[in-house]
Amino acid sequence: MTPVTEPRPLLAGIRVLDLANERAELAGRLLADLGAEVLKVEPPGGTPSRARGPFAEADGASLYWAAAGVGKLSAVLDLEDEGDRDRFIELAKRADILIESFDPGYMAGLGLDYERLQAANPRLVYVSVTPYGQEGPKAAWPAADLTLEAAGGRLGLQGDHDRPPVPVGYPQASFHAGARAAADAVIALNERELSGRGQHLDTSMQEAVVYALNAAAGFPHYTGGDPPGGGDDRARPPRQRPGSFLGRAACKDGYVVVTATSNPQLIRSVPKTVLPALEAAGGYDRRLDEIDWQRLEEAERANEAGETELALAFEAVRRFFKLKTKAELIEWAWASDVHLGPANTTADLLANPHLRERGYWRMVGPRLHPGHSVRPSRSPMAELRPAPALGEHQGRIDAWLKQPTRSVAPPAAGERLGEAFAGLKVADFSWVAVGPITAKALADHGATVVRVESATRVDYVRTLPPFM
């Protein structure tokens, strides 16, 4: 009888050397979530990430490190010391992935650059995350997360256009870069299965931010300017269509967000639910009684609705929203076919019944953490282990050194170098943004992606600005 084997995480058996600082801590964390053994190699004083805020009030511990270090192992080596450097090279001979985020040239100065380590281990996927990439006129420029959000165009899109740009509440450039580095490393592992060889991945934090702009990059070409800022509710055509119900709206206990594609549904809801609620609350502008709502809805679907009537209708909707809580508006939106979502606070998320039902929040050591964002049907995600103490797993160095080195496997069919997903066929039935972006990423790396769409209901992503 064939013994039944327990399913293993997707990256079980993959060994990762993590030298990253706060520029790319997320890369190793994500690989650990997928089951890779991530050995965080730290200097004698520990990675700078251990001293990054915010900090716990009770014990002053770094909550950033508590999150970024989950699932990793920690060992100490002084790369400035020749003996430790030699041990690190021996570790690299047995690794599948190396992640580093030092300034360009630092690793070469230690004799630990890609060329040296590739010669020692041709199967190594060597990931470098830097502010502006390994080459180019800005490669040596100093940078912080905020300056990279600005350099990548993200900052300029946030806030009112007649005021200084507004940063996101918590720095994001390093998270974009870390996630991109992890994804690209997995893609490179797939290519290695075909070619038998690793490669050097040059990840620019600026370019990772630019990639996250998505459609915003098309506005200057088609409209002559950037899209309206995240805090700008005074946008005018051609950046947005006349009369669009712009994004955020206040409600009884905070804010909700409505997509611009919900205009027809909002119009349809006014005589059915909005006006009765306003009447019960004290009345409404009687000019609304003169509007032919079916005609206005049809005109809006044809992009021919008048601005005056739309303004009256949407002002009524805004007043209606202020009478309701976020939870009440979600129920109303479901019944009205309006694409609406709550602007959740952290407290809202912790109390969210959907996340609670899915068991999303997990106790990891003494703290509550977000769980995994994906659930593979056959391969479990890795156990969430608390971020390690400095040098907690020093013995893993000797354990690694007892393993055989990574030898070069012959390519599957001759010298196979090129697109990682060439030959992969993808049927894309996805909807709106996330799915098409994912399918595009697969196509970018050589997959043949066939997009299958409804003949009767257009994908909303085709209706979003900018317009040609």
mmCIF file of N, CA and C in Angstrom, residues 193-254:
data_model
loop_
_atom_site.group_PDB
_atom_site.id
_atom_site.type_symbol
_atom_site.label_atom_id
_atom_site.label_comp_id
_atom_site.label_asym_id
_atom_site.label_seq_id
_atom_site.Cartn_x
_atom_site.Cartn_y
_atom_site.Cartn_z
ATOM 1 N N GLU A 193 13.308 25.867 -13.129
ATOM 2 C CA GLU A 193 12.901 24.492 -13.399
ATOM 3 C C GLU A 193 13.091 24.141 -14.868
ATOM 4 N N LEU A 194 13.049 25.157 -15.733
ATOM 5 C CA LEU A 194 13.204 24.934 -17.166
ATOM 6 C C LEU A 194 14.655 25.029 -17.614
ATOM 7 N N SER A 195 15.368 26.027 -17.082
ATOM 8 C CA SER A 195 16.739 26.272 -17.543
ATOM 9 C C SER A 195 17.789 25.607 -16.672
ATOM 10 N N GLY A 196 17.427 25.309 -15.413
ATOM 11 C CA GLY A 196 18.395 24.749 -14.484
ATOM 12 C C GLY A 196 19.273 25.795 -13.828
ATOM 13 N N ARG A 197 19.022 27.076 -14.110
ATOM 14 C CA ARG A 197 19.907 28.131 -13.621
ATOM 15 C C ARG A 197 19.122 29.248 -12.940
ATOM 16 N N GLY A 198 19.786 29.869 -11.960
ATOM 17 C CA GLY A 198 19.222 31.042 -11.319
ATOM 18 C C GLY A 198 19.520 32.291 -12.120
ATOM 19 N N GLN A 199 19.194 33.449 -11.532
ATOM 20 C CA GLN A 199 19.465 34.716 -12.197
ATOM 21 C C GLN A 199 19.434 35.836 -11.173
ATOM 22 N N HIS A 200 19.849 37.029 -11.609
ATOM 23 C CA HIS A 200 19.872 38.207 -10.749
ATOM 24 C C HIS A 200 18.633 39.044 -11.021
ATOM 25 N N LEU A 201 17.864 39.354 -9.984
ATOM 26 C CA LEU A 201 16.676 40.189 -10.097
ATOM 27 C C LEU A 201 16.985 41.560 -9.510
ATOM 28 N N ASP A 202 16.927 42.579 -10.340
ATOM 29 C CA ASP A 202 17.223 43.961 -9.957
ATOM 30 C C ASP A 202 15.898 44.673 -9.730
ATOM 31 N N THR A 203 15.489 44.833 -8.467
ATOM 32 C CA THR A 203 14.193 45.417 -8.125
ATOM 33 C C THR A 203 14.364 46.860 -7.687
ATOM 34 N N SER A 204 13.740 47.772 -8.415
ATOM 35 C CA SER A 204 13.751 49.197 -8.088
ATOM 36 C C SER A 204 12.496 49.540 -7.290
ATOM 37 N N MET A 205 12.673 50.138 -6.117
ATOM 38 C CA MET A 205 11.526 50.534 -5.313
ATOM 39 C C MET A 205 10.712 51.609 -6.028
ATOM 40 N N GLN A 206 11.385 52.547 -6.688
ATOM 41 C CA GLN A 206 10.669 53.567 -7.448
ATOM 42 C C GLN A 206 9.782 52.921 -8.507
ATOM 43 N N GLU A 207 10.332 51.971 -9.249
ATOM 44 C CA GLU A 207 9.572 51.336 -10.322
ATOM 45 C C GLU A 207 8.427 50.491 -9.770
ATOM 46 N N ALA A 208 8.601 49.933 -8.576
ATOM 47 C CA ALA A 208 7.502 49.188 -7.955
ATOM 48 C C ALA A 208 6.340 50.115 -7.636
ATOM 49 N N VAL A 209 6.648 51.349 -7.217
ATOM 50 C CA VAL A 209 5.591 52.329 -6.954
ATOM 51 C C VAL A 209 4.922 52.745 -8.257
ATOM 52 N N VAL A 210 5.726 52.984 -9.295
ATOM 53 C CA VAL A 210 5.159 53.364 -10.594
ATOM 54 C C VAL A 210 4.201 52.285 -11.090
ATOM 55 N N TYR A 211 4.585 51.031 -10.948
ATOM 56 C CA TYR A 211 3.738 49.928 -11.411
ATOM 57 C C TYR A 211 2.387 49.956 -10.713
ATOM 58 N N ALA A 212 2.376 50.369 -9.444
ATOM 59 C CA ALA A 212 1.136 50.378 -8.672
ATOM 60 C C ALA A 212 0.204 51.521 -9.062
ATOM 61 N N LEU A 213 0.659 52.452 -9.901
ATOM 62 C CA LEU A 213 -0.202 53.561 -10.323
ATOM 63 C C LEU A 213 -1.310 53.089 -11.256
ATOM 64 N N ASN A 214 -1.079 51.984 -11.958
ATOM 65 C CA ASN A 214 -2.065 51.434 -12.879
ATOM 66 C C ASN A 214 -2.539 52.477 -13.884
ATOM 67 N N ALA A 215 -3.856 52.716 -13.970
ATOM 68 C CA ALA A 215 -4.415 53.573 -15.021
ATOM 69 C C ALA A 215 -4.006 55.029 -14.876
ATOM 70 N N ALA A 216 -3.554 55.437 -13.695
ATOM 71 C CA ALA A 216 -3.185 56.842 -13.509
ATOM 72 C C ALA A 216 -2.101 57.272 -14.480
ATOM 73 N N ALA A 217 -1.250 56.338 -14.888
ATOM 74 C CA ALA A 217 -0.164 56.683 -15.806
ATOM 75 C C ALA A 217 -0.687 57.106 -17.174
ATOM 76 N N GLY A 218 -1.919 56.749 -17.513
ATOM 77 C CA GLY A 218 -2.464 57.112 -18.816
ATOM 78 C C GLY A 218 -3.120 58.475 -18.864
ATOM 79 N N PHE A 219 -3.385 59.087 -17.711
ATOM 80 C CA PHE A 219 -4.096 60.369 -17.697
ATOM 81 C C PHE A 219 -3.342 61.493 -18.401
ATOM 82 N N PRO A 220 -2.042 61.694 -18.138
ATOM 83 C CA PRO A 220 -1.364 62.819 -18.808
ATOM 84 C C PRO A 220 -1.455 62.750 -20.326
ATOM 85 N N HIS A 221 -1.338 61.550 -20.898
ATOM 86 C CA HIS A 221 -1.366 61.420 -22.354
ATOM 87 C C HIS A 221 -2.745 61.740 -22.916
ATOM 88 N N TYR A 222 -3.805 61.260 -22.244
ATOM 89 C CA TYR A 222 -5.143 61.391 -22.817
ATOM 90 C C TYR A 222 -5.907 62.618 -22.337
ATOM 91 N N THR A 223 -5.551 63.163 -21.165
ATOM 92 C CA THR A 223 -6.322 64.290 -20.628
ATOM 93 C C THR A 223 -5.485 65.542 -20.418
ATOM 94 N N GLY A 224 -4.180 65.414 -20.537
ATOM 95 C CA GLY A 224 -3.329 66.577 -20.323
ATOM 96 C C GLY A 224 -3.007 66.851 -18.874
ATOM 97 N N GLY A 225 -3.411 65.997 -17.965
ATOM 98 C CA GLY A 225 -3.120 66.199 -16.549
ATOM 99 C C GLY A 225 -3.269 64.909 -15.778
ATOM 100 N N ASP A 226 -2.904 64.964 -14.503
ATOM 101 C CA ASP A 226 -3.053 63.796 -13.651
ATOM 102 C C ASP A 226 -4.519 63.593 -13.288
ATOM 103 N N PRO A 227 -4.887 62.389 -12.834
ATOM 104 C CA PRO A 227 -6.248 62.197 -12.322
ATOM 105 C C PRO A 227 -6.439 63.029 -11.069
ATOM 106 N N PRO A 228 -7.689 63.289 -10.680
ATOM 107 C CA PRO A 228 -7.922 64.078 -9.470
ATOM 108 C C PRO A 228 -7.291 63.413 -8.266
ATOM 109 N N GLY A 229 -6.783 64.209 -7.343
ATOM 110 C CA GLY A 229 -6.141 63.665 -6.157
ATOM 111 C C GLY A 229 -7.116 62.913 -5.281
ATOM 112 N N GLY A 230 -6.547 62.077 -4.410
ATOM 113 C CA GLY A 230 -7.390 61.268 -3.547
ATOM 114 C C GLY A 230 -8.260 62.082 -2.620
ATOM 115 N N GLY A 231 -7.891 63.343 -2.363
ATOM 116 C CA GLY A 231 -8.710 64.175 -1.502
ATOM 117 C C GLY A 231 -9.471 65.233 -2.259
ATOM 118 N N ASP A 232 -9.471 65.166 -3.579
ATOM 119 C CA ASP A 232 -10.050 66.225 -4.405
ATOM 120 C C ASP A 232 -11.464 65.858 -4.823
ATOM 121 N N ASP A 233 -12.454 66.541 -4.263
ATOM 122 C CA ASP A 233 -13.843 66.292 -4.657
ATOM 123 C C ASP A 233 -14.361 67.395 -5.567
ATOM 124 N N ARG A 234 -13.423 68.126 -6.192
ATOM 125 C CA ARG A 234 -13.821 69.240 -7.052
ATOM 126 C C ARG A 234 -13.350 69.033 -8.477
ATOM 127 N N ALA A 235 -13.129 67.771 -8.856
ATOM 128 C CA ALA A 235 -12.604 67.484 -10.189
ATOM 129 C C ALA A 235 -13.599 67.899 -11.262
ATOM 130 N N ARG A 236 -13.075 68.306 -12.393
ATOM 131 C CA ARG A 236 -13.898 68.729 -13.518
ATOM 132 C C ARG A 236 -13.470 67.970 -14.767
ATOM 133 N N PRO A 237 -14.357 67.875 -15.749
ATOM 134 C CA PRO A 237 -13.978 67.226 -17.002
ATOM 135 C C PRO A 237 -12.776 67.941 -17.611
ATOM 136 N N PRO A 238 -11.928 67.262 -18.413
ATOM 137 C CA PRO A 238 -12.128 65.895 -18.900
ATOM 138 C C PRO A 238 -11.562 64.819 -17.986
ATOM 139 N N ARG A 239 -11.078 65.220 -16.801
ATOM 140 C CA ARG A 239 -10.478 64.202 -15.935
ATOM 141 C C ARG A 239 -11.527 63.223 -15.410
ATOM 142 N N GLN A 240 -12.719 63.693 -15.177
ATOM 143 C CA GLN A 240 -13.828 62.814 -14.830
ATOM 144 C C GLN A 240 -15.038 63.258 -15.645
ATOM 145 N N ARG A 241 -15.930 62.310 -15.920
ATOM 146 C CA ARG A 241 -17.128 62.688 -16.650
ATOM 147 C C ARG A 241 -17.964 63.646 -15.821
ATOM 148 N N PRO A 242 -18.687 64.557 -16.461
ATOM 149 C CA PRO A 242 -19.568 65.461 -15.725
ATOM 150 C C PRO A 242 -20.556 64.677 -14.867
ATOM 151 N N GLY A 243 -20.724 65.126 -13.635
ATOM 152 C CA GLY A 243 -21.748 64.535 -12.786
ATOM 153 C C GLY A 243 -21.386 63.229 -12.119
ATOM 154 N N SER A 244 -20.153 62.765 -12.237
ATOM 155 C CA SER A 244 -19.787 61.511 -11.583
ATOM 156 C C SER A 244 -19.960 61.633 -10.076
ATOM 157 N N PHE A 245 -20.460 60.565 -9.467
ATOM 158 C CA PHE A 245 -20.551 60.536 -8.013
ATOM 159 C C PHE A 245 -19.169 60.179 -7.496
ATOM 160 N N LEU A 246 -18.464 61.189 -7.003
ATOM 161 C CA LEU A 246 -17.051 60.989 -6.689
ATOM 162 C C LEU A 246 -16.864 60.239 -5.373
ATOM 163 N N GLY A 247 -16.361 59.060 -5.488
ATOM 164 C CA GLY A 247 -15.825 58.212 -4.444
ATOM 165 C C GLY A 247 -16.419 58.253 -3.062
ATOM 166 N N ARG A 248 -15.813 59.049 -2.191
ATOM 167 C CA ARG A 248 -16.116 58.971 -0.773
ATOM 168 C C ARG A 248 -17.346 59.784 -0.416
ATOM 169 N N ALA A 249 -18.070 59.289 0.570
ATOM 170 C CA ALA A 249 -19.225 60.023 1.074
ATOM 171 C C ALA A 249 -19.348 59.755 2.566
ATOM 172 N N ALA A 250 -19.707 60.796 3.306
ATOM 173 C CA ALA A 250 -19.865 60.656 4.747
ATOM 174 C C ALA A 250 -21.151 59.906 5.064
ATOM 175 N N CYS A 251 -21.100 59.113 6.130
ATOM 176 C CA CYS A 251 -22.302 58.444 6.622
ATOM 177 C C CYS A 251 -22.376 58.643 8.136
ATOM 178 N N LYS A 252 -23.290 57.956 8.782
ATOM 179 C CA LYS A 252 -23.563 58.203 10.191
ATOM 180 C C LYS A 252 -22.377 57.880 11.090
ATOM 181 N N ASP A 253 -21.582 56.878 10.730
ATOM 182 C CA ASP A 253 -20.473 56.462 11.595
ATOM 183 C C ASP A 253 -19.138 56.416 10.862
ATOM 184 N N GLY A 254 -18.976 57.267 9.852
ATOM 185 C CA GLY A 254 -17.702 57.304 9.141
ATOM 186 C C GLY A 254 -17.883 57.632 7.680
#
